[in-house]
PDB file of C-alpha atoms in Angstrom:
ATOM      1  CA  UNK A   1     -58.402   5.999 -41.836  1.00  0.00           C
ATOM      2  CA  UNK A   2     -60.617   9.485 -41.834  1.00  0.00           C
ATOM      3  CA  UNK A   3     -60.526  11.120 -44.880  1.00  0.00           C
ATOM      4  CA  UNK A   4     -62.769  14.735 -44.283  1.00  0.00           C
ATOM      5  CA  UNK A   5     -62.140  15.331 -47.921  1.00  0.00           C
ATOM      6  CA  UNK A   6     -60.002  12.855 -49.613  1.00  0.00           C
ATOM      7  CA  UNK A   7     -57.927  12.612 -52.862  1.00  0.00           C
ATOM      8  CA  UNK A   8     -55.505  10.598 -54.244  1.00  0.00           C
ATOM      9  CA  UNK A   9     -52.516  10.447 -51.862  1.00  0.00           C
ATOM     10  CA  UNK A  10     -50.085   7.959 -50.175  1.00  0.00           C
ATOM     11  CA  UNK A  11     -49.456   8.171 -46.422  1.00  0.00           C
ATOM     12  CA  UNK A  12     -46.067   6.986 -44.840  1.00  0.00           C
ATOM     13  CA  UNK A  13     -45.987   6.376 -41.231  1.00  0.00           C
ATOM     14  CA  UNK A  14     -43.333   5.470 -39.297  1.00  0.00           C
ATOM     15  CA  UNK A  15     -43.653   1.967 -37.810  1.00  0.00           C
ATOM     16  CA  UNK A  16     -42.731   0.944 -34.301  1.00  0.00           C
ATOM     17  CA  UNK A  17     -43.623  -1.996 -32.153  1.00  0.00           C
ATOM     18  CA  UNK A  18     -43.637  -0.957 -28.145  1.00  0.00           C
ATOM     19  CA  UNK A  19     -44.353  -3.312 -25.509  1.00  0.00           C
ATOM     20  CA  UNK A  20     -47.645  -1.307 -23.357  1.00  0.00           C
ATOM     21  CA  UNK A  21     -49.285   1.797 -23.112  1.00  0.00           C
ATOM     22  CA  UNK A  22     -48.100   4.540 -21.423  1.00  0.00           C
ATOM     23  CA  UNK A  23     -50.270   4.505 -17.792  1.00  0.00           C
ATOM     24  CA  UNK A  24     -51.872   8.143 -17.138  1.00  0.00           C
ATOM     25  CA  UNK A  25     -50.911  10.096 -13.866  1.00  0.00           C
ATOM     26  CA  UNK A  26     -54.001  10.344 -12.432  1.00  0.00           C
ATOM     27  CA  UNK A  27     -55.451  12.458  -8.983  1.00  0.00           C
ATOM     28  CA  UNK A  28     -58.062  12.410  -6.454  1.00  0.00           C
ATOM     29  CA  UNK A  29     -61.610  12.712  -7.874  1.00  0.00           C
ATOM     30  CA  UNK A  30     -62.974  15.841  -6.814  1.00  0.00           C
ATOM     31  CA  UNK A  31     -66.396  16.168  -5.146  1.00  0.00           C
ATOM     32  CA  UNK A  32     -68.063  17.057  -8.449  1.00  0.00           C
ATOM     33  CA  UNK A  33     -66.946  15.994 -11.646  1.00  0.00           C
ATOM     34  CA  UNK A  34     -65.269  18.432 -14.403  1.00  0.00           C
ATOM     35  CA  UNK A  35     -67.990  16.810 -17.185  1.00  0.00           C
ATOM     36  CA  UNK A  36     -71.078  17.220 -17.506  1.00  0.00           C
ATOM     37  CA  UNK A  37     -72.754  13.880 -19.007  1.00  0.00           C
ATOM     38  CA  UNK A  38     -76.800  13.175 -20.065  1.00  0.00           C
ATOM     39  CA  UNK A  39     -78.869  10.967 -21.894  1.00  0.00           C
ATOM     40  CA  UNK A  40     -80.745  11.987 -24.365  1.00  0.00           C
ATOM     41  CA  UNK A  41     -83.014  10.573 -27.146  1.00  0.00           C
ATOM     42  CA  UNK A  42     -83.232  10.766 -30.849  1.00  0.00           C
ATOM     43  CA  UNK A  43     -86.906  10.146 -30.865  1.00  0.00           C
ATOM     44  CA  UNK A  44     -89.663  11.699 -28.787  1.00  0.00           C
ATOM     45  CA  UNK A  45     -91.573   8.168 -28.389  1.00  0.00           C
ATOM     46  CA  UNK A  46     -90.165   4.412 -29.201  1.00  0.00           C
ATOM     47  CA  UNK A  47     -92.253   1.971 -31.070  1.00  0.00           C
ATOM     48  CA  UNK A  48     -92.335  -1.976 -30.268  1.00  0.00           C
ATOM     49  CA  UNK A  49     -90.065  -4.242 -32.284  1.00  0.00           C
ATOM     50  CA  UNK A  50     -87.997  -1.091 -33.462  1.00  0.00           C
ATOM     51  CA  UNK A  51     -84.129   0.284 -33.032  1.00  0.00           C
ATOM     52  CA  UNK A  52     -83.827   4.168 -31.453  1.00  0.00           C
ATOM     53  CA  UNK A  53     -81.342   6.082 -30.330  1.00  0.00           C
ATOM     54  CA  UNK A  54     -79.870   7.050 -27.234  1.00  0.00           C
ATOM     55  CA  UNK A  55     -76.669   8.701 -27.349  1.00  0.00           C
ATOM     56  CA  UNK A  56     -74.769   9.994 -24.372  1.00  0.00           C
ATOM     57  CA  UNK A  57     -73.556  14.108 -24.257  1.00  0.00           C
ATOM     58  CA  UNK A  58     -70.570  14.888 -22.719  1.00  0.00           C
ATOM     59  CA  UNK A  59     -69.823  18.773 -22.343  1.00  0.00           C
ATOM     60  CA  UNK A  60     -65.448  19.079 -21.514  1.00  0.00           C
ATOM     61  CA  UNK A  61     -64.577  22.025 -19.867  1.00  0.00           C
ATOM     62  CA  UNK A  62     -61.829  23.648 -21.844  1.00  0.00           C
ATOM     63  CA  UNK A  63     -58.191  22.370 -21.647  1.00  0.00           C
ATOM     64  CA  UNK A  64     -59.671  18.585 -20.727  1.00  0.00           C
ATOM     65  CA  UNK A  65     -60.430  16.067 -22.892  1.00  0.00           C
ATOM     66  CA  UNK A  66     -61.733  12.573 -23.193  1.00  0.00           C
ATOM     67  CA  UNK A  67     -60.678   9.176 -25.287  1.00  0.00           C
ATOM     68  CA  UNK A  68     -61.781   7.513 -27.872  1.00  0.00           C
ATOM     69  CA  UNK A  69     -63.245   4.328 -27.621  1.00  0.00           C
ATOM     70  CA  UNK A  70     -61.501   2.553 -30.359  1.00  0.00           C
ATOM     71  CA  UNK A  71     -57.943   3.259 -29.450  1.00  0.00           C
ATOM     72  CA  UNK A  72     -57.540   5.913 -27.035  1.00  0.00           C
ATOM     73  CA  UNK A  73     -53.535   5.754 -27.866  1.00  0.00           C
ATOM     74  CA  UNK A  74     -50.878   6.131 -25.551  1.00  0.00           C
ATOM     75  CA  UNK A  75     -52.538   7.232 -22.660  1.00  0.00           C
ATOM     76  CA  UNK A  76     -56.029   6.707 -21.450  1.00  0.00           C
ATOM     77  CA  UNK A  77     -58.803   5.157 -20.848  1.00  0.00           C
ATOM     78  CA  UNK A  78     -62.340   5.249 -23.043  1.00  0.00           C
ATOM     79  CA  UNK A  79     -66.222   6.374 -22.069  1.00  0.00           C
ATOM     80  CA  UNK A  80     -68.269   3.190 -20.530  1.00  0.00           C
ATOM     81  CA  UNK A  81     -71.256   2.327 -19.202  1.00  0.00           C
ATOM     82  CA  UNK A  82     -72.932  -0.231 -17.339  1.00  0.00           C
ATOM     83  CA  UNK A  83     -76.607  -0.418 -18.170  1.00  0.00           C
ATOM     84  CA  UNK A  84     -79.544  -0.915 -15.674  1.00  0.00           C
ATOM     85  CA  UNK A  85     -82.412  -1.403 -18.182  1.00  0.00           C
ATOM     86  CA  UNK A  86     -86.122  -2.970 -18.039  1.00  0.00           C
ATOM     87  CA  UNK A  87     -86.920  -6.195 -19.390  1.00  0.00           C
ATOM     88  CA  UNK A  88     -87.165  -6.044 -23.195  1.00  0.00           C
ATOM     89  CA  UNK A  89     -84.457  -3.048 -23.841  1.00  0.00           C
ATOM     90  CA  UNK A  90     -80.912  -4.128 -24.928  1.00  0.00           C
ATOM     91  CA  UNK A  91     -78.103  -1.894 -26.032  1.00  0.00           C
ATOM     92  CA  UNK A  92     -75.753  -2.172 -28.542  1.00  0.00           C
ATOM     93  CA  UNK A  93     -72.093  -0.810 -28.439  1.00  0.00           C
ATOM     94  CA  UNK A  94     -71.315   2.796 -28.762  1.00  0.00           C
ATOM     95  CA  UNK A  95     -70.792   4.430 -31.951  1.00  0.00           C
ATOM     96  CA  UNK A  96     -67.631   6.299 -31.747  1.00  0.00           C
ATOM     97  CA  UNK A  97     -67.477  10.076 -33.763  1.00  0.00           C
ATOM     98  CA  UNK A  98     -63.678   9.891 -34.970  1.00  0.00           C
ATOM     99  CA  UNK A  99     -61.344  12.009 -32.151  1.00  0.00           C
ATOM    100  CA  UNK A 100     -59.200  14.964 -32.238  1.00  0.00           C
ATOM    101  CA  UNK A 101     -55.152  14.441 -31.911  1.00  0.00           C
ATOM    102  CA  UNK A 102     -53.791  15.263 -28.715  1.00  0.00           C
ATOM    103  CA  UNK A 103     -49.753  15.352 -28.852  1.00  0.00           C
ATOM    104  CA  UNK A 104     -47.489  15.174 -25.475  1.00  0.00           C
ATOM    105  CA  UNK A 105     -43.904  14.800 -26.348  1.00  0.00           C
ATOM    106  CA  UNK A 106     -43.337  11.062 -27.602  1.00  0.00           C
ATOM    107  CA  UNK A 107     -46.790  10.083 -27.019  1.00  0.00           C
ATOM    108  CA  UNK A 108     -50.216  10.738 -28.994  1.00  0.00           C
ATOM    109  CA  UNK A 109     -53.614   9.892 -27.413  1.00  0.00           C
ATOM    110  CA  UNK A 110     -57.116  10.092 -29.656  1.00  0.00           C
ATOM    111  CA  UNK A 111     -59.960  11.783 -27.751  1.00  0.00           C
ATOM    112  CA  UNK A 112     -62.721  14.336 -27.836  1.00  0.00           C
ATOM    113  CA  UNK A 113     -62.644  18.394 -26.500  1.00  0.00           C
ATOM    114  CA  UNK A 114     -65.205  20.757 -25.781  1.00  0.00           C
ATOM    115  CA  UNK A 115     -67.648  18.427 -26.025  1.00  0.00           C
ATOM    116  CA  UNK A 116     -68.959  14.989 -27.973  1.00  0.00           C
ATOM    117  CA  UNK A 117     -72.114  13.257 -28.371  1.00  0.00           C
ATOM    118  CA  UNK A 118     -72.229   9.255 -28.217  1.00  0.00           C
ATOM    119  CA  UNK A 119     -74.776   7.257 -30.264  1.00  0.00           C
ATOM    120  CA  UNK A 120     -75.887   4.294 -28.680  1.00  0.00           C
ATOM    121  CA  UNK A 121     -78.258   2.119 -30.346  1.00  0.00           C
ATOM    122  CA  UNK A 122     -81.374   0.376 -28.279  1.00  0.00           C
ATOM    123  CA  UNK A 123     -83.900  -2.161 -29.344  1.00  0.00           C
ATOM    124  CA  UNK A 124     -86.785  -2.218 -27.763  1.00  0.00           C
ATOM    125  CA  UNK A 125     -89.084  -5.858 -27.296  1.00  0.00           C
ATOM    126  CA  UNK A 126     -92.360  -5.949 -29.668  1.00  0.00           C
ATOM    127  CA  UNK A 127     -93.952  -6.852 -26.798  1.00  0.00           C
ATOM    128  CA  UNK A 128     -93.397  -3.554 -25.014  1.00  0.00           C
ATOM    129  CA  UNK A 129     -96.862  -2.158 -24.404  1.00  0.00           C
ATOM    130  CA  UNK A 130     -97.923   1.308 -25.942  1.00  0.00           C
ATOM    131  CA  UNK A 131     -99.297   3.854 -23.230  1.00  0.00           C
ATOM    132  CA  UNK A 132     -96.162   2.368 -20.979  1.00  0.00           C
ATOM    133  CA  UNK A 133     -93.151   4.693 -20.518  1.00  0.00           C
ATOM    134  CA  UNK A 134     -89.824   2.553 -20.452  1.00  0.00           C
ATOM    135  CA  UNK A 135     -87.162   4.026 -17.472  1.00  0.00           C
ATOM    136  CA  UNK A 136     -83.047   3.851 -19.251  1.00  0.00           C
ATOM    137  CA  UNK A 137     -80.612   4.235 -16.435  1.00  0.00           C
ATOM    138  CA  UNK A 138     -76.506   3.933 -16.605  1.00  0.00           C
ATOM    139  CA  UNK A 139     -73.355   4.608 -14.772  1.00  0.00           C
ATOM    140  CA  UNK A 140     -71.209   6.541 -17.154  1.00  0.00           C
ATOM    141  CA  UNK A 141     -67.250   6.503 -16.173  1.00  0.00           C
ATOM    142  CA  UNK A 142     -64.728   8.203 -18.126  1.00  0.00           C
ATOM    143  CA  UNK A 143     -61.073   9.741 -17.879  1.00  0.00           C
ATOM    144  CA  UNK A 144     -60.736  13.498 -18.443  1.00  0.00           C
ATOM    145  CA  UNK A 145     -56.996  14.803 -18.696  1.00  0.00           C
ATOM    146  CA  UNK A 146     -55.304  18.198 -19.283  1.00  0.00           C
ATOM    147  CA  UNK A 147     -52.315  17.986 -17.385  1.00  0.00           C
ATOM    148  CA  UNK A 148     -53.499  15.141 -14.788  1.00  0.00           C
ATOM    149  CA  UNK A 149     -55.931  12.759 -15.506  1.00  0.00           C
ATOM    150  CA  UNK A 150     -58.999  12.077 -13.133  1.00  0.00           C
ATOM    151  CA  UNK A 151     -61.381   9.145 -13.199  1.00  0.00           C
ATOM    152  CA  UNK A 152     -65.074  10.391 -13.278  1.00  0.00           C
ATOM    153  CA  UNK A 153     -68.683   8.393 -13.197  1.00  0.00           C
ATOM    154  CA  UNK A 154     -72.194   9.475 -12.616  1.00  0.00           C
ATOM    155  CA  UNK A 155     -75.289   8.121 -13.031  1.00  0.00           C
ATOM    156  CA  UNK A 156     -77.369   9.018 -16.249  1.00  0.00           C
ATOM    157  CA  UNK A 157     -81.316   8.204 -16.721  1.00  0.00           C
ATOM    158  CA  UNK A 158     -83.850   8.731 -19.273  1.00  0.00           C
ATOM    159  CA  UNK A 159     -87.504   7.999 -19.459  1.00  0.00           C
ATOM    160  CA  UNK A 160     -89.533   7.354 -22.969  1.00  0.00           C
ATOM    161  CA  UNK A 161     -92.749   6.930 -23.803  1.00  0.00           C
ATOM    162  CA  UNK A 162     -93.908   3.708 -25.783  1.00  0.00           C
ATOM    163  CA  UNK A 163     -96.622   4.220 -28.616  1.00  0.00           C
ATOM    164  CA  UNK A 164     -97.814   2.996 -31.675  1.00  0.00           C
ATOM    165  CA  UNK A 165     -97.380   5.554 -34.283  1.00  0.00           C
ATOM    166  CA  UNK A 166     -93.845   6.543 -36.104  1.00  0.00           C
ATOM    167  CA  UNK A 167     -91.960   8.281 -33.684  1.00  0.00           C
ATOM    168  CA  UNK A 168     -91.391  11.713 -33.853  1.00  0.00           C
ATOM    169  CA  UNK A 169     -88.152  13.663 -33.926  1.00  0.00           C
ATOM    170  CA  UNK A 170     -86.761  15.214 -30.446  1.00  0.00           C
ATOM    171  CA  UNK A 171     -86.621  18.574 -31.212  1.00  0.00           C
ATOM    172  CA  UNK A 172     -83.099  18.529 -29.340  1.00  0.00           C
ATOM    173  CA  UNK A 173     -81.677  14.899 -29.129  1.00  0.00           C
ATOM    174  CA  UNK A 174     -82.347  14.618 -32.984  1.00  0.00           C
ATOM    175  CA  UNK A 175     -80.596  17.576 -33.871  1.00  0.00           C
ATOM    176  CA  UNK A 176     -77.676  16.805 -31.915  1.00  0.00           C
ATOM    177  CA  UNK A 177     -77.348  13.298 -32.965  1.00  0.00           C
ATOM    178  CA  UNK A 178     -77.918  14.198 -36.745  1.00  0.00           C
ATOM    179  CA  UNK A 179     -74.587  16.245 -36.520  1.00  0.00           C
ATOM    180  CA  UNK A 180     -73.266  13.508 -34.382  1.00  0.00           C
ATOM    181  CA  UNK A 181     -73.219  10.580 -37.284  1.00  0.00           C
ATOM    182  CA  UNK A 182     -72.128  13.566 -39.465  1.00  0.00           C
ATOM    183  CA  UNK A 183     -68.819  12.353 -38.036  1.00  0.00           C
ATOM    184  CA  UNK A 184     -68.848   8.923 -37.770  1.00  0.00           C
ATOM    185  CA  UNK A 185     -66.724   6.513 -39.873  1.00  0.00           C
ATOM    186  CA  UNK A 186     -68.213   5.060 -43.251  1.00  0.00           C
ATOM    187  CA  UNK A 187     -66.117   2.637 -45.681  1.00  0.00           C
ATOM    188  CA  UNK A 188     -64.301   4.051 -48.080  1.00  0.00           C
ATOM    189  CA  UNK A 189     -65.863   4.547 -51.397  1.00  0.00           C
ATOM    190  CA  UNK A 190     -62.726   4.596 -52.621  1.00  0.00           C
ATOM    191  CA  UNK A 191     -60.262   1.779 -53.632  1.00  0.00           C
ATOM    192  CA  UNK A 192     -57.546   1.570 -50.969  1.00  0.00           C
ATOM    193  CA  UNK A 193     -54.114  -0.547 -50.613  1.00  0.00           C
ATOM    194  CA  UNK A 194     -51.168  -0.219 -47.857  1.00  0.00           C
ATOM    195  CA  UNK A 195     -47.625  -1.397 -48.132  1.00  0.00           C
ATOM    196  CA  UNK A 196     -45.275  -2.087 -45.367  1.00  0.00           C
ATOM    197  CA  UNK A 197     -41.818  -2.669 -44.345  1.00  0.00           C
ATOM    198  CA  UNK A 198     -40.188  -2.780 -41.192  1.00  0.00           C
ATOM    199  CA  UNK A 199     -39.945   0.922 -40.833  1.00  0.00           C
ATOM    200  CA  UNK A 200     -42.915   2.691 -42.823  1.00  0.00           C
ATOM    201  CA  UNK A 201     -46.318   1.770 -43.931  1.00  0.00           C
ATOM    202  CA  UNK A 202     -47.809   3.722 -46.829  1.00  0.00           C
ATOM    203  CA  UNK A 203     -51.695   3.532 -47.358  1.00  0.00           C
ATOM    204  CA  UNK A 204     -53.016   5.190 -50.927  1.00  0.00           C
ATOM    205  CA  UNK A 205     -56.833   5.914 -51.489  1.00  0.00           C
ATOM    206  CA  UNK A 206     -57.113   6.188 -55.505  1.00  0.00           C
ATOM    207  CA  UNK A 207     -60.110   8.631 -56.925  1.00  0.00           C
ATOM    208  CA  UNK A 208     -60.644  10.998 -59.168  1.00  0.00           C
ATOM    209  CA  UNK A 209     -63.636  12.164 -58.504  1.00  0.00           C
ATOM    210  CA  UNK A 210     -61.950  15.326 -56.597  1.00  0.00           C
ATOM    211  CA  UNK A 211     -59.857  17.610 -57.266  1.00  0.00           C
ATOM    212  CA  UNK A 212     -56.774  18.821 -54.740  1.00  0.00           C
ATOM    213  CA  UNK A 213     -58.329  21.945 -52.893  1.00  0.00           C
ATOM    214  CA  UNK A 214     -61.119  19.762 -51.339  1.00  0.00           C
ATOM    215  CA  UNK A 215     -58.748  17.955 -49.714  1.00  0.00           C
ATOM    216  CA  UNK A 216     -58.715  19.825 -45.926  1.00  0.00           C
ATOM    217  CA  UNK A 217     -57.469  16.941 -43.282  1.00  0.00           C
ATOM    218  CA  UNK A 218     -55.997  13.655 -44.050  1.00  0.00           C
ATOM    219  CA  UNK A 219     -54.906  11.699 -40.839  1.00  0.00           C
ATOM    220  CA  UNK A 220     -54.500   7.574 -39.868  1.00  0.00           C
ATOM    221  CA  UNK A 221     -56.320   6.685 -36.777  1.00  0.00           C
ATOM    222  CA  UNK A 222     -55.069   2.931 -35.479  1.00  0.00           C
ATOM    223  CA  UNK A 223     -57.379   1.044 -34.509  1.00  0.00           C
ATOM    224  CA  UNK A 224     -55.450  -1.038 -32.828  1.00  0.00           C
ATOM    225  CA  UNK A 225     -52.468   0.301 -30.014  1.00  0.00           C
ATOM    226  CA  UNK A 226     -49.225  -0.805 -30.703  1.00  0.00           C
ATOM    227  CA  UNK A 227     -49.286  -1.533 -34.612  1.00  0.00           C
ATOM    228  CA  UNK A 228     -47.637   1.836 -35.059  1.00  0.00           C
ATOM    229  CA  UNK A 229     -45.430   5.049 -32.694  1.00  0.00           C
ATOM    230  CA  UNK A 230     -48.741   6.935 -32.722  1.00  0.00           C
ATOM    231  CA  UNK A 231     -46.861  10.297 -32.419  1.00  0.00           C
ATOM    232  CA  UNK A 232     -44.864   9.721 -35.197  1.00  0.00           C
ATOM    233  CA  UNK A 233     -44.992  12.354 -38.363  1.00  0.00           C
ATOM    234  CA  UNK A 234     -47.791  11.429 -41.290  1.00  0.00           C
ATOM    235  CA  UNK A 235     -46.553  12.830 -44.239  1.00  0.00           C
ATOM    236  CA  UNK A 236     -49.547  12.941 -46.891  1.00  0.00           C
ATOM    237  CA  UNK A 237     -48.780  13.435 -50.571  1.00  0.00           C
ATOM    238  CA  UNK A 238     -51.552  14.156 -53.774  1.00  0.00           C
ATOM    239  CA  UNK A 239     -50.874  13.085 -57.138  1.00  0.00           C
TER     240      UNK A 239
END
């Protein structure tokens, strides 16, 4: 559940078991693809035995959009990418930013617009050797939709320098990826209980450390298809 600025408040959704996801209508790829995609680093230089940052941009043209990797909903298909990387360098999973709403009659998908930025977490071997620069290369595919859908990949690289002192900011990846965790999901600090019955489920967050006009957005995000009709009316109440 994302709570922007949460309250006390029960949310009943309307539950609804459906057999698969709804498959995407999809066209030719053109010769170019609509987004734009690009490594880039949180940190100017990596040190040996440590855990940096390399999140993948995506800039959407407007109208398009992309999915979410945790449930993209009832249509789509999320960001991946298949890593080519030198001895020493593993990557963890992608930490997904939660996604907008996009509604199409009956069916609700979760994705990003405009643009999103994709933190990626890489360890790099204590026995990497400063002075050495380590060479990050991927092949980044994605679905983009607006009306149609088209499947999209390109190839992303990134070179970084090893060396022994703290690394330094990049005076662009850091910014970017600072407002990137800015909107990733954290536990609730909260205490929170749901209820269910064959036809709603009603999830309360208790606090009262806020009062009711700080509350701006209160949405569920599934993270699993098919537990509830995704398109279905959330109806959020504050006590």
């Amino acid at each position: 559940m994302l709570l922007r600025t949460t309250f006390a408040f029960a949310l009943t959704l309307v539950l609804a078991l459906v057999a698969s996801p709804a498959a995407p209508v999809t066209a030719a790829q053109p010769p170019s693809p609509l987004v734009r995609v690009e490594l880039i680093s949180e940190t100017a230089s990596i040190r040996p035995g440590e855990t940096f940052w390399v999140p993948t941009r995506q800039e959407i043209p407007p109208g398009w959009h992309t999915y979410w990797g945790v449930n993209p909903g009832d249509a789509g298909e999320p960001t991946r990418i298949e890593w080519t990387l030198p001895a020493g360098v593993t990557a963890g999973a992608i930490a997904w930013p939660y996604p907008s709403r996009f509604p199409v009659g009956i069916a609700m998908s979760y994705g990003y617009e405009n643009g999103v930025v994709l933190p990626i977490p890489m360890t790099v071997s204590g026995a990497a050797a400063p002075g050495t620069t380590l060479s990050l290369r991927g092949q980044v595919s994605w679905l983009v939709c607006a009306k149609i859908c088209i499947p999209e990949e390109a190839p992303v690289a990134l070179s970084i320098p090893v060396a022994v002192g703290a690394p330094r900011p990049d005076p662009r990846g850091g910014s970017l990826i600072a407002a990137a965790r800015r909107n990733l999901p954290v536990p609730s600090p909260w205490p929170a209980s749901y209820a269910a019955t064959p036809e709603t489920v009603t999830l309360s967050v208790t606090t009262r450390e806020l009062a009711p006009e700080r509350v701006a957005e209160v949405w569920f995000y599934p993270s699993r298809w098919g537990a509830i009709a995704h398109a279905a009316p959330q109806r959020a109440r504050i006590e």
